[in-house]
C-alpha positions as a Python dict, from the first residue, in 0.01 Angstrom:
ca = {
    (1, 'X'): (0, 0, 0),
    (2, 'X'): (-93, 175, -241),
    (3, 'X'): (-18, 570, -230),
    (4, 'X'): (-71, 917, -400),
    (5, 'X'): (187, 1178, -488),
    (6, 'X'): (99, 1500, -688),
    (7, 'X'): (460, 1575, -818),
    (8, 'X'): (422, 1834, -1116),
    (9, 'X'): (690, 1900, -1380),
    (10, 'X'): (738, 2200, -1594),
    (11, 'X'): (925, 2046, -1913),
    (12, 'X'): (1187, 2340, -1996),
    (13, 'X'): (1378, 2322, -2303),
    (14, 'X'): (1698, 2375, -2134),
    (15, 'X'): (1555, 2289, -1746),
    (16, 'X'): (1324, 2050, -1620),
    (17, 'X'): (1189, 2140, -1306),
    (18, 'X'): (978, 2019, -1007),
    (19, 'X'): (847, 2139, -638),
    (20, 'X'): (1174, 2072, -487),
    (21, 'X'): (1461, 2006, -836),
    (22, 'X'): (1505, 2213, -1138),
    (23, 'X'): (1825, 1999, -1368),
    (24, 'X'): (1943, 1999, -1637),
    (25, 'X'): (1735, 1775, -1985),
    (26, 'X'): (2037, 1595, -2029),
    (27, 'X'): (2017, 1245, -2060),
    (28, 'X'): (2309, 974, -2116),
    (29, 'X'): (2207, 613, -2219),
    (30, 'X'): (2427, 319, -2140),
    (31, 'X'): (2369, -47, -2052),
    (32, 'X'): (2621, -114, -1753),
    (33, 'X'): (2537, 0, -1433),
    (34, 'X'): (2717, 367, -1339),
    (35, 'X'): (3056, 449, -1172),
    (36, 'X'): (2940, 379, -768),
    (37, 'X'): (2764, 716, -649),
    (38, 'X'): (2678, 858, -922),
    (39, 'X'): (2287, 869, -939),
    (40, 'X'): (2098, 668, -1180),
    (41, 'X'): (1758, 536, -1347),
    (42, 'X'): (1744, 232, -1456),
    (43, 'X'): (1480, 185, -1606),
    (44, 'X'): (1280, -105, -1875),
    (45, 'X'): (1659, -280, -1912),
    (46, 'X'): (1846, 80, -1945),
    (47, 'X'): (2022, 252, -1749),
    (48, 'X'): (2009, 649, -1759),
    (49, 'X'): (2263, 943, -1604),
    (50, 'X'): (2189, 1309, -1615),
    (51, 'X'): (2386, 1545, -1784),
    (52, 'X'): (2477, 1891, -1873),
    (53, 'X'): (2453, 1877, -2238),
    (54, 'X'): (2075, 1980, -2319),
    (55, 'X'): (1823, 1765, -2515),
    (56, 'X'): (1851, 2082, -2847),
    (57, 'X'): (1523, 2288, -2921),
    (58, 'X'): (1226, 2044, -2930),
    (59, 'X'): (916, 2204, -3030),
    (60, 'X'): (692, 1885, -2962),
    (61, 'X'): (906, 1667, -2745),
    (62, 'X'): (635, 1347, -2724),
    (63, 'X'): (799, 1345, -3053),
    (64, 'X'): (1136, 1259, -2911),
    (65, 'X'): (1202, 879, -3081),
    (66, 'X'): (1479, 762, -2810),
    (67, 'X'): (1153, 868, -2554),
    (68, 'X'): (1426, 1108, -2325),
    (69, 'X'): (1174, 1349, -2178),
    (70, 'X'): (945, 1024, -2083),
    (71, 'X'): (1280, 934, -1935),
    (72, 'X'): (1365, 1294, -1770),
    (73, 'X'): (987, 1206, -1664),
    (74, 'X'): (1096, 936, -1461),
    (75, 'X'): (1386, 1119, -1278),
    (76, 'X'): (1152, 1389, -1219),
    (77, 'X'): (891, 1167, -1015),
    (78, 'X'): (1209, 976, -862),
    (79, 'X'): (1317, 1241, -697),
    (80, 'X'): (1069, 1336, -575),
    (81, 'X'): (992, 1021, -463),
    (82, 'X'): (1346, 1028, -301),
    (83, 'X'): (1212, 1274, -62),
    (84, 'X'): (895, 1096, 34),
    (85, 'X'): (965, 878, 355),
    (86, 'X'): (655, 714, 428),
    (87, 'X'): (752, 516, 41),
    (88, 'X'): (820, 137, 87),
    (89, 'X'): (980, -23, -155),
    (90, 'X'): (721, -253, -247),
    (91, 'X'): (400, 31, -177),
    (92, 'X'): (230, 111, -571),
    (93, 'X'): (314, 518, -583),
    (94, 'X'): (-44, 629, -767),
    (95, 'X'): (125, 988, -939),
    (96, 'X'): (-77, 1272, -1075),
    (97, 'X'): (185, 1468, -1259),
    (98, 'X'): (82, 1848, -1355),
    (99, 'X'): (324, 1945, -1652),
    (100, 'X'): (345, 2305, -1834),
    (101, 'X'): (375, 2309, -2178),
    (102, 'X'): (527, 2661, -2342),
    (103, 'X'): (162, 2878, -2406),
    (104, 'X'): (227, 2922, -2792),
    (105, 'X'): (176, 2594, -2843),
    (106, 'X'): (-55, 2429, -2593),
    (107, 'X'): (-368, 2477, -2766),
    (108, 'X'): (-262, 2290, -3022),
    (109, 'X'): (-29, 2036, -2816),
    (110, 'X'): (-165, 1964, -2468),
    (111, 'X'): (-379, 1649, -2553),
    (112, 'X'): (-162, 1428, -2695),
    (113, 'X'): (100, 1493, -2367),
    (114, 'X'): (-112, 1430, -2107),
    (115, 'X'): (-186, 1078, -2330),
    (116, 'X'): (174, 1095, -2364),
    (117, 'X'): (311, 1141, -2028),
    (118, 'X'): (12, 920, -1877),
    (119, 'X'): (157, 564, -2033),
    (120, 'X'): (-68, 273, -2065),
    (121, 'X'): (-164, 383, -1710),
    (122, 'X'): (3, 32, -1580),
    (123, 'X'): (224, -10, -1299),
    (124, 'X'): (598, 66, -1402),
    (125, 'X'): (899, -33, -1215),
    (126, 'X'): (1166, 180, -1236),
    (127, 'X'): (1549, 213, -970),
    (128, 'X'): (1656, 544, -865),
    (129, 'X'): (2012, 478, -692),
    (130, 'X'): (1966, 124, -618),
    (131, 'X'): (1585, 198, -486),
    (132, 'X'): (1295, 43, -669),
    (133, 'X'): (1009, 202, -724),
    (134, 'X'): (657, 94, -847),
    (135, 'X'): (482, 362, -966),
    (136, 'X'): (187, 420, -1163),
    (137, 'X'): (32, 723, -1347),
    (138, 'X'): (-316, 735, -1290),
    (139, 'X'): (-294, 1133, -1464),
    (140, 'X'): (-265, 1426, -1596),
    (141, 'X'): (-284, 1739, -1660),
    (142, 'X'): (-135, 2061, -1913),
    (143, 'X'): (-69, 2381, -1788),
    (144, 'X'): (74, 2671, -1935),
    (145, 'X'): (457, 2658, -1731),
    (146, 'X'): (418, 2991, -1594),
    (147, 'X'): (79, 2797, -1482),
    (148, 'X'): (253, 2544, -1398),
    (149, 'X'): (484, 2645, -1274),
    (150, 'X'): (338, 2808, -1011),
    (151, 'X'): (114, 2569, -873),
    (152, 'X'): (467, 2423, -754),
    (153, 'X'): (414, 2707, -483),
    (154, 'X'): (14, 2668, -479),
    (155, 'X'): (48, 2660, -59),
    (156, 'X'): (257, 3001, -69),
    (157, 'X'): (63, 3188, -264),
    (158, 'X'): (-317, 3082, -223),
    (159, 'X'): (-383, 3390, 9),
    (160, 'X'): (-250, 3606, -232),
    (161, 'X'): (-517, 3770, -407),
    (162, 'X'): (-337, 3828, -734),
    (163, 'X'): (28, 3700, -848),
    (164, 'X'): (224, 3742, -1218),
    (165, 'X'): (423, 3499, -1266),
    (166, 'X'): (717, 3542, -1522),
    (167, 'X'): (816, 3238, -1718),
    (168, 'X'): (1201, 3318, -1864),
    (169, 'X'): (1240, 2997, -2013),
    (170, 'X'): (1592, 2840, -2147),
    (171, 'X'): (1586, 2904, -2526),
    (172, 'X'): (1384, 3185, -2475),
    (173, 'X'): (1693, 3378, -2293),
    (174, 'X'): (1893, 3147, -2559),
    (175, 'X'): (1764, 3381, -2913),
    (176, 'X'): (1755, 3707, -2685),
    (177, 'X'): (2121, 3723, -2618),
    (178, 'X'): (2248, 3562, -2971),
    (179, 'X'): (2046, 3787, -3124),
    (180, 'X'): (2178, 4092, -2878),
    (181, 'X'): (1814, 4229, -2704),
    (182, 'X'): (1956, 4098, -2359),
    (183, 'X'): (1703, 4187, -2057),
    (184, 'X'): (1629, 4477, -1917),
}
C-alpha cells in the first residue's frame, strides 16, 4: 500500500531536528552490522550509526563527498517512521520533506538543496534497526531554518496571531562563545 508522510528536517550544523527527535550531526560508517542493541541504518550495503562527534561545519551540505547529510536525513525519516505503527513492511512511503537552510545562504542554496534531497525520485530501500522501509521522496521544500523548525509545531501555533522564532544554532553559538561574546 502507498502511504504519505511529511517529515520536516532542520539540517543544522550541530544537530538534526525533526518533530520528535534531535540528534548530533555525527555519523559512523561500517561494513558490518553494529552490536546488538545499537541503533543503525543500513543503506546501499553499508551500516551507519549516529555519533556524538559532529561533522565539521559545511556551508553547502550537498557538496559533502561522503553524502553524510543524505544519510542523516534518512536517519531522521526512519526515526519518524518508527513512531508510526500503521506503517507495514510492504508499504511504500511517499515522503514530503520540508527542510531548513540557514537564512544567510537560503537564496543561493535552496534550489540545490531541494534537488539534492529529492534524489532521483525512485523508491529507496533502507533498514532501520532490523525493520525494512521503502520510501520515495516526492517533494522537497526548503525554508529558512527558523521557519522550518517552527513548521514542526504548526498545529500548535496556527491559531496564534503573531509568532517570533529565534534560532540559536550550534555553529552560531560556538562562534559567540569562542570569541568571548556569550549570550545575554
